[in-house]
C-alpha positions as protocol buffer text, in pm:
chain_id: "A"
residue {
  index: 1
  type: MET
  ca { x: 12219 y: 8273 z: -2168 }
}
residue {
  index: 2
  type: PRO
  ca { x: 11934 y: 8376 z: -1897 }
}
residue {
  index: 3
  type: LEU
  ca { x: 11961 y: 8563 z: -1527 }
}
residue {
  index: 4
  type: PRO
  ca { x: 11887 y: 8248 z: -1279 }
}
residue {
  index: 5
  type: LYS
  ca { x: 11549 y: 8290 z: -1120 }
}
residue {
  index: 6
  type: LYS
  ca { x: 11508 y: 8436 z: -814 }
}
residue {
  index: 7
  type: ASP
  ca { x: 11261 y: 8168 z: -689 }
}
residue {
  index: 8
  type: LYS
  ca { x: 11475 y: 7796 z: -811 }
}
residue {
  index: 9
  type: ILE
  ca { x: 11727 y: 7603 z: -632 }
}
residue {
  index: 10
  type: TYR
  ca { x: 12048 y: 7672 z: -826 }
}
residue {
  index: 11
  type: THR
  ca { x: 12435 y: 7490 z: -811 }
}
residue {
  index: 12
  type: TYR
  ca { x: 12803 y: 7516 z: -856 }
}
residue {
  index: 13
  type: VAL
  ca { x: 12718 y: 7332 z: -1218 }
}
residue {
  index: 14
  type: ASP
  ca { x: 12443 y: 7673 z: -1271 }
}
residue {
  index: 15
  type: TYR
  ca { x: 12610 y: 7910 z: -1153 }
}
residue {
  index: 16
  type: LEU
  ca { x: 12923 y: 7860 z: -1420 }
}
residue {
  index: 17
  type: THR
  ca { x: 12686 y: 7849 z: -1708 }
}
residue {
  index: 18
  type: TRP
  ca { x: 12633 y: 8193 z: -1611 }
}
residue {
  index: 19
  type: PRO
  ca { x: 12744 y: 8480 z: -1831 }
}
residue {
  index: 20
  type: GLU
  ca { x: 13110 y: 8574 z: -1660 }
}
residue {
  index: 21
  type: GLU
  ca { x: 13015 y: 8971 z: -1698 }
}
residue {
  index: 22
  type: GLU
  ca { x: 12706 y: 8942 z: -1430 }
}
residue {
  index: 23
  type: ARG
  ca { x: 12883 y: 8906 z: -1081 }
}
residue {
  index: 24
  type: ILE
  ca { x: 12689 y: 8668 z: -859 }
}
residue {
  index: 25
  type: GLU
  ca { x: 12672 y: 8445 z: -530 }
}
residue {
  index: 26
  type: LEU
  ca { x: 12448 y: 8144 z: -458 }
}
residue {
  index: 27
  type: ILE
  ca { x: 12405 y: 8156 z: -66 }
}
residue {
  index: 28
  type: ASP
  ca { x: 12193 y: 7819 z: 1 }
}
residue {
  index: 29
  type: GLY
  ca { x: 12105 y: 7813 z: -385 }
}
residue {
  index: 30
  type: GLN
  ca { x: 11888 y: 8144 z: -398 }
}
residue {
  index: 31
  type: VAL
  ca { x: 12057 y: 8423 z: -639 }
}
residue {
  index: 32
  type: TYR
  ca { x: 12251 y: 8746 z: -586 }
}
residue {
  index: 33
  type: LEU
  ca { x: 12307 y: 9000 z: -828 }
}
residue {
  index: 34
  type: LEU
  ca { x: 12619 y: 9196 z: -735 }
}
residue {
  index: 35
  type: ALA
  ca { x: 12651 y: 9574 z: -853 }
}
residue {
  index: 36
  type: PRO
  ca { x: 12937 y: 9718 z: -980 }
}
residue {
  index: 37
  type: PRO
  ca { x: 13161 y: 9851 z: -743 }
}
residue {
  index: 38
  type: SER
  ca { x: 13215 y: 10261 z: -690 }
}
residue {
  index: 39
  type: ARG
  ca { x: 13516 y: 10382 z: -684 }
}
residue {
  index: 40
  type: ILE
  ca { x: 13583 y: 10462 z: -338 }
}
residue {
  index: 41
  type: HIS
  ca { x: 13476 y: 10059 z: -311 }
}
residue {
  index: 42
  type: GLN
  ca { x: 13756 y: 9974 z: -534 }
}
residue {
  index: 43
  type: GLU
  ca { x: 14046 y: 10240 z: -356 }
}
residue {
  index: 44
  type: ILE
  ca { x: 13973 y: 10093 z: -35 }
}
residue {
  index: 45
  type: SER
  ca { x: 13959 y: 9809 z: -190 }
}
residue {
  index: 46
  type: GLY
  ca { x: 14359 y: 9805 z: -360 }
}
residue {
  index: 47
  type: ALA
  ca { x: 14469 y: 9954 z: -36 }
}
residue {
  index: 48
  type: ILE
  ca { x: 14384 y: 9645 z: 168 }
}
residue {
  index: 49
  type: PHE
  ca { x: 14470 y: 9415 z: -29 }
}
residue {
  index: 50
  type: ASN
  ca { x: 14815 y: 9558 z: -166 }
}
residue {
  index: 51
  type: GLN
  ca { x: 14901 y: 9533 z: 224 }
}
residue {
  index: 52
  type: PHE
  ca { x: 14844 y: 9183 z: 267 }
}
residue {
  index: 53
  type: TYR
  ca { x: 14983 y: 9161 z: -143 }
}
residue {
  index: 54
  type: ASN
  ca { x: 15341 y: 9270 z: 26 }
}
residue {
  index: 55
  type: TYR
  ca { x: 15322 y: 9111 z: 326 }
}
residue {
  index: 56
  type: LEU
  ca { x: 15267 y: 8776 z: 191 }
}
residue {
  index: 57
  type: LYS
  ca { x: 15511 y: 8788 z: -77 }
}
residue {
  index: 58
  type: ASP
  ca { x: 15745 y: 8474 z: -20 }
}
residue {
  index: 59
  type: LYS
  ca { x: 15487 y: 8285 z: 234 }
}
residue {
  index: 60
  type: PRO
  ca { x: 15315 y: 8021 z: 183 }
}
residue {
  index: 61
  type: CYS
  ca { x: 14924 y: 8190 z: 245 }
}
residue {
  index: 62
  type: LYS
  ca { x: 14739 y: 8445 z: -76 }
}
residue {
  index: 63
  type: VAL
  ca { x: 14577 y: 8665 z: -111 }
}
residue {
  index: 64
  type: TYR
  ca { x: 14292 y: 8735 z: -370 }
}
residue {
  index: 65
  type: HIS
  ca { x: 14037 y: 9055 z: -485 }
}
residue {
  index: 66
  type: ALA
  ca { x: 13699 y: 8995 z: -642 }
}
residue {
  index: 67
  type: PRO
  ca { x: 13576 y: 8864 z: -908 }
}
residue {
  index: 68
  type: PHE
  ca { x: 13762 y: 8551 z: -697 }
}
residue {
  index: 69
  type: GLY
  ca { x: 13486 y: 8200 z: -653 }
}
residue {
  index: 70
  type: VAL
  ca { x: 13529 y: 8093 z: -342 }
}
residue {
  index: 71
  type: ARG
  ca { x: 13293 y: 7743 z: -292 }
}
residue {
  index: 72
  type: LEU
  ca { x: 13136 y: 7620 z: 106 }
}
residue {
  index: 73
  type: PRO
  ca { x: 13023 y: 7308 z: 62 }
}
residue {
  index: 74
  type: SER
  ca { x: 12819 y: 7248 z: 359 }
}
residue {
  index: 75
  type: SER
  ca { x: 12892 y: 6815 z: 488 }
}
residue {
  index: 76
  type: ASN
  ca { x: 12665 y: 6673 z: 269 }
}
residue {
  index: 77
  type: GLU
  ca { x: 12778 y: 6831 z: -41 }
}
residue {
  index: 78
  type: LYS
  ca { x: 13080 y: 6605 z: -137 }
}
residue {
  index: 79
  type: ASN
  ca { x: 13071 y: 6720 z: -514 }
}
residue {
  index: 80
  type: ASP
  ca { x: 13160 y: 7046 z: -691 }
}
residue {
  index: 81
  type: GLU
  ca { x: 12764 y: 7035 z: -849 }
}
residue {
  index: 82
  type: ASP
  ca { x: 12621 y: 6960 z: -547 }
}
residue {
  index: 83
  type: ILE
  ca { x: 12740 y: 7226 z: -366 }
}
residue {
  index: 84
  type: LYS
  ca { x: 12462 y: 7533 z: -326 }
}
residue {
  index: 85
  type: THR
  ca { x: 12705 y: 7888 z: -197 }
}
residue {
  index: 86
  type: VAL
  ca { x: 12875 y: 8006 z: -389 }
}
residue {
  index: 87
  type: VAL
  ca { x: 13100 y: 8392 z: -263 }
}
residue {
  index: 88
  type: GLU
  ca { x: 13248 y: 8645 z: -423 }
}
residue {
  index: 89
  type: PRO
  ca { x: 13436 y: 8811 z: -131 }
}
residue {
  index: 90
  type: ASP
  ca { x: 13614 y: 9148 z: -184 }
}
residue {
  index: 91
  type: ILE
  ca { x: 13967 y: 9030 z: -98 }
}
residue {
  index: 92
  type: VAL
  ca { x: 14010 y: 8642 z: 83 }
}
residue {
  index: 93
  type: VAL
  ca { x: 14299 y: 8527 z: 242 }
}
residue {
  index: 94
  type: VAL
  ca { x: 14379 y: 8134 z: 219 }
}
residue {
  index: 95
  type: CYS
  ca { x: 14664 y: 7981 z: 367 }
}
residue {
  index: 96
  type: ASP
  ca { x: 14614 y: 7591 z: 302 }
}
residue {
  index: 97
  type: GLU
  ca { x: 14657 y: 7513 z: -69 }
}
residue {
  index: 98
  type: ALA
  ca { x: 14505 y: 7203 z: -85 }
}
residue {
  index: 99
  type: LYS
  ca { x: 14177 y: 7445 z: -62 }
}
residue {
  index: 100
  type: LEU
  ca { x: 14335 y: 7595 z: -407 }
}
residue {
  index: 101
  type: ASP
  ca { x: 14243 y: 7508 z: -745 }
}
residue {
  index: 102
  type: VAL
  ca { x: 14150 y: 7666 z: -1108 }
}
residue {
  index: 103
  type: GLU
  ca { x: 13822 y: 7817 z: -1066 }
}
residue {
  index: 104
  type: GLY
  ca { x: 13920 y: 7921 z: -707 }
}
residue {
  index: 105
  type: CYS
  ca { x: 13859 y: 7849 z: -356 }
}
residue {
  index: 106
  type: LYS
  ca { x: 13677 y: 7559 z: -227 }
}
residue {
  index: 107
  type: GLY
  ca { x: 13625 y: 7547 z: 211 }
}
residue {
  index: 108
  type: ALA
  ca { x: 13653 y: 7822 z: 384 }
}
residue {
  index: 109
  type: PRO
  ca { x: 13964 y: 8084 z: 362 }
}
residue {
  index: 110
  type: ASP
  ca { x: 14139 y: 8228 z: 662 }
}
residue {
  index: 111
  type: LEU
  ca { x: 14055 y: 8579 z: 633 }
}
residue {
  index: 112
  type: ILE
  ca { x: 13740 y: 8734 z: 412 }
}
residue {
  index: 113
  type: VAL
  ca { x: 13671 y: 9111 z: 382 }
}
residue {
  index: 114
  type: GLU
  ca { x: 13351 y: 9259 z: 266 }
}
residue {
  index: 115
  type: ILE
  ca { x: 13370 y: 9616 z: 202 }
}
residue {
  index: 116
  type: VAL
  ca { x: 12975 y: 9670 z: 226 }
}
residue {
  index: 117
  type: SER
  ca { x: 12762 y: 9907 z: 52 }
}
residue {
  index: 118
  type: PRO
  ca { x: 12335 y: 10051 z: 89 }
}
residue {
  index: 119
  type: SER
  ca { x: 12293 y: 9716 z: -92 }
}
residue {
  index: 120
  type: THR
  ca { x: 12464 y: 9513 z: 36 }
}
residue {
  index: 121
  type: ALA
  ca { x: 12479 y: 9563 z: 401 }
}
residue {
  index: 122
  type: ARG
  ca { x: 12242 y: 9367 z: 572 }
}
residue {
  index: 123
  type: LYS
  ca { x: 12366 y: 9035 z: 350 }
}
residue {
  index: 124
  type: ASP
  ca { x: 12703 y: 9121 z: 466 }
}
residue {
  index: 125
  type: GLU
  ca { x: 12656 y: 9205 z: 793 }
}
residue {
  index: 126
  type: VAL
  ca { x: 12358 y: 8905 z: 859 }
}
residue {
  index: 127
  type: GLU
  ca { x: 12371 y: 8663 z: 580 }
}
residue {
  index: 128
  type: LYS
  ca { x: 12763 y: 8633 z: 530 }
}
residue {
  index: 129
  type: PHE
  ca { x: 12817 y: 8774 z: 939 }
}
residue {
  index: 130
  type: ASN
  ca { x: 12651 y: 8379 z: 977 }
}
residue {
  index: 131
  type: LEU
  ca { x: 12770 y: 8150 z: 633 }
}
residue {
  index: 132
  type: TYR
  ca { x: 13160 y: 8249 z: 764 }
}
residue {
  index: 133
  type: GLU
  ca { x: 13056 y: 8192 z: 1110 }
}
residue {
  index: 134
  type: LYS
  ca { x: 12947 y: 7872 z: 975 }
}
residue {
  index: 135
  type: PHE
  ca { x: 13218 y: 7767 z: 738 }
}
residue {
  index: 136
  type: GLY
  ca { x: 13516 y: 7865 z: 993 }
}
residue {
  index: 137
  type: VAL
  ca { x: 13640 y: 8189 z: 834 }
}
residue {
  index: 138
  type: LYS
  ca { x: 13872 y: 8264 z: 1146 }
}
residue {
  index: 139
  type: GLU
  ca { x: 13863 y: 8655 z: 1046 }
}
residue {
  index: 140
  type: TYR
  ca { x: 13661 y: 8865 z: 907 }
}
residue {
  index: 141
  type: TRP
  ca { x: 13646 y: 9248 z: 823 }
}
residue {
  index: 142
  type: ILE
  ca { x: 13302 y: 9459 z: 728 }
}
residue {
  index: 143
  type: VAL
  ca { x: 13417 y: 9783 z: 576 }
}
residue {
  index: 144
  type: GLU
  ca { x: 13218 y: 10063 z: 680 }
}
residue {
  index: 145
  type: PRO
  ca { x: 13320 y: 10315 z: 389 }
}
residue {
  index: 146
  type: ASP
  ca { x: 13095 y: 10554 z: 450 }
}
residue {
  index: 147
  type: SER
  ca { x: 13193 y: 10615 z: 838 }
}
residue {
  index: 148
  type: LYS
  ca { x: 13555 y: 10470 z: 787 }
}
residue {
  index: 149
  type: ILE
  ca { x: 13507 y: 10206 z: 1012 }
}
residue {
  index: 150
  type: ILE
  ca { x: 13664 y: 9871 z: 1018 }
}
residue {
  index: 151
  type: SER
  ca { x: 13465 y: 9594 z: 1210 }
}
residue {
  index: 152
  type: VAL
  ca { x: 13663 y: 9295 z: 1254 }
}
residue {
  index: 153
  type: PHE
  ca { x: 13473 y: 8999 z: 1389 }
}
residue {
  index: 154
  type: THR
  ca { x: 13788 y: 8700 z: 1500 }
}
residue {
  index: 155
  type: LEU
  ca { x: 13684 y: 8246 z: 1590 }
}
residue {
  index: 156
  type: GLN
  ca { x: 13695 y: 8191 z: 1909 }
}
residue {
  index: 157
  type: ALA
  ca { x: 13783 y: 7848 z: 2039 }
}
residue {
  index: 158
  type: ASN
  ca { x: 13360 y: 7781 z: 2029 }
}
residue {
  index: 159
  type: LYS
  ca { x: 13358 y: 7860 z: 1674 }
}
residue {
  index: 160
  type: ARG
  ca { x: 13191 y: 8161 z: 1729 }
}
residue {
  index: 161
  type: TYR
  ca { x: 13232 y: 8520 z: 1679 }
}
residue {
  index: 162
  type: GLY
  ca { x: 13334 y: 8726 z: 1998 }
}
residue {
  index: 163
  type: ARG
  ca { x: 13264 y: 9115 z: 2007 }
}
residue {
  index: 164
  type: PRO
  ca { x: 13400 y: 9317 z: 1733 }
}
residue {
  index: 165
  type: GLU
  ca { x: 13724 y: 9516 z: 1695 }
}
residue {
  index: 166
  type: ILE
  ca { x: 13615 y: 9842 z: 1670 }
}
residue {
  index: 167
  type: TYR
  ca { x: 13906 y: 10113 z: 1370 }
}
residue {
  index: 168
  type: THR
  ca { x: 13881 y: 10363 z: 1248 }
}
residue {
  index: 169
  type: ASP
  ca { x: 14051 y: 10566 z: 974 }
}
residue {
  index: 170
  type: ASP
  ca { x: 14346 y: 10667 z: 1222 }
}
residue {
  index: 171
  type: ASP
  ca { x: 14395 y: 10328 z: 1358 }
}
residue {
  index: 172
  type: VAL
  ca { x: 14593 y: 10008 z: 1238 }
}
residue {
  index: 173
  type: ILE
  ca { x: 14431 y: 9629 z: 1278 }
}
residue {
  index: 174
  type: ARG
  ca { x: 14675 y: 9380 z: 1397 }
}
residue {
  index: 175
  type: VAL
  ca { x: 14568 y: 9144 z: 1230 }
}
residue {
  index: 176
  type: SER
  ca { x: 14477 y: 8801 z: 1409 }
}
residue {
  index: 177
  type: ILE
  ca { x: 14585 y: 8517 z: 1173 }
}
residue {
  index: 178
  type: PHE
  ca { x: 14983 y: 8644 z: 1146 }
}
residue {
  index: 179
  type: ASP
  ca { x: 15156 y: 8754 z: 1442 }
}
residue {
  index: 180
  type: ASP
  ca { x: 15357 y: 9059 z: 1240 }
}
residue {
  index: 181
  type: LEU
  ca { x: 15104 y: 9210 z: 953 }
}
residue {
  index: 182
  type: ILE
  ca { x: 14999 y: 9559 z: 1061 }
}
residue {
  index: 183
  type: VAL
  ca { x: 14722 y: 9777 z: 814 }
}
residue {
  index: 184
  type: ASP
  ca { x: 14776 y: 10149 z: 812 }
}
residue {
  index: 185
  type: LEU
  ca { x: 14392 y: 10229 z: 795 }
}
residue {
  index: 186
  type: LYS
  ca { x: 14554 y: 10609 z: 698 }
}
residue {
  index: 187
  type: LEU
  ca { x: 14665 y: 10446 z: 371 }
}
residue {
  index: 188
  type: VAL
  ca { x: 14299 y: 10261 z: 342 }
}
residue {
  index: 189
  type: PHE
  ca { x: 14060 y: 10561 z: 420 }
}
residue {
  index: 190
  type: ALA
  ca { x: 14298 y: 10816 z: 225 }
}
residue {
  index: 191
  type: TYR
  ca { x: 14054 y: 10873 z: -50 }
}
């Protein structure tokens, strides 16, 4: 199966036909190929995932790591065949079990973590920021491995992200969607 062309609008139906070994995202029907993650990326992802996983054991919310498909249907995209936005965030927390199915998540997760690389920084900091805000992701983390900084955006009452809380490798993050989860960044940036 040939890979998708850049100048065509694609849907989730097309996405399902592409080779599984290719990591691809769709944003508004446009194709984005994902580069393989670096070793540092994987260490950061694993350290964050482990802290969420250990906290969420025996709780109704679930945490998933990439590759994990998140379909974000707009109001006029009622069927999977019509959906034009499918992303694979690095880490996803979903608390509404009704959004989960065998394919992944349909609808906005409660929390998303993206770990930027030089090739994804613009997409994560601009396009995905706007996308996650638009769809109502309650908390969005942007992790910058080179500077060991995490920016945490929390959805406000006006359905917009406020100013980010900025954390460094000596900090802990109190996760806003949970009463008592604290993520230790010394463990995250211990590489």
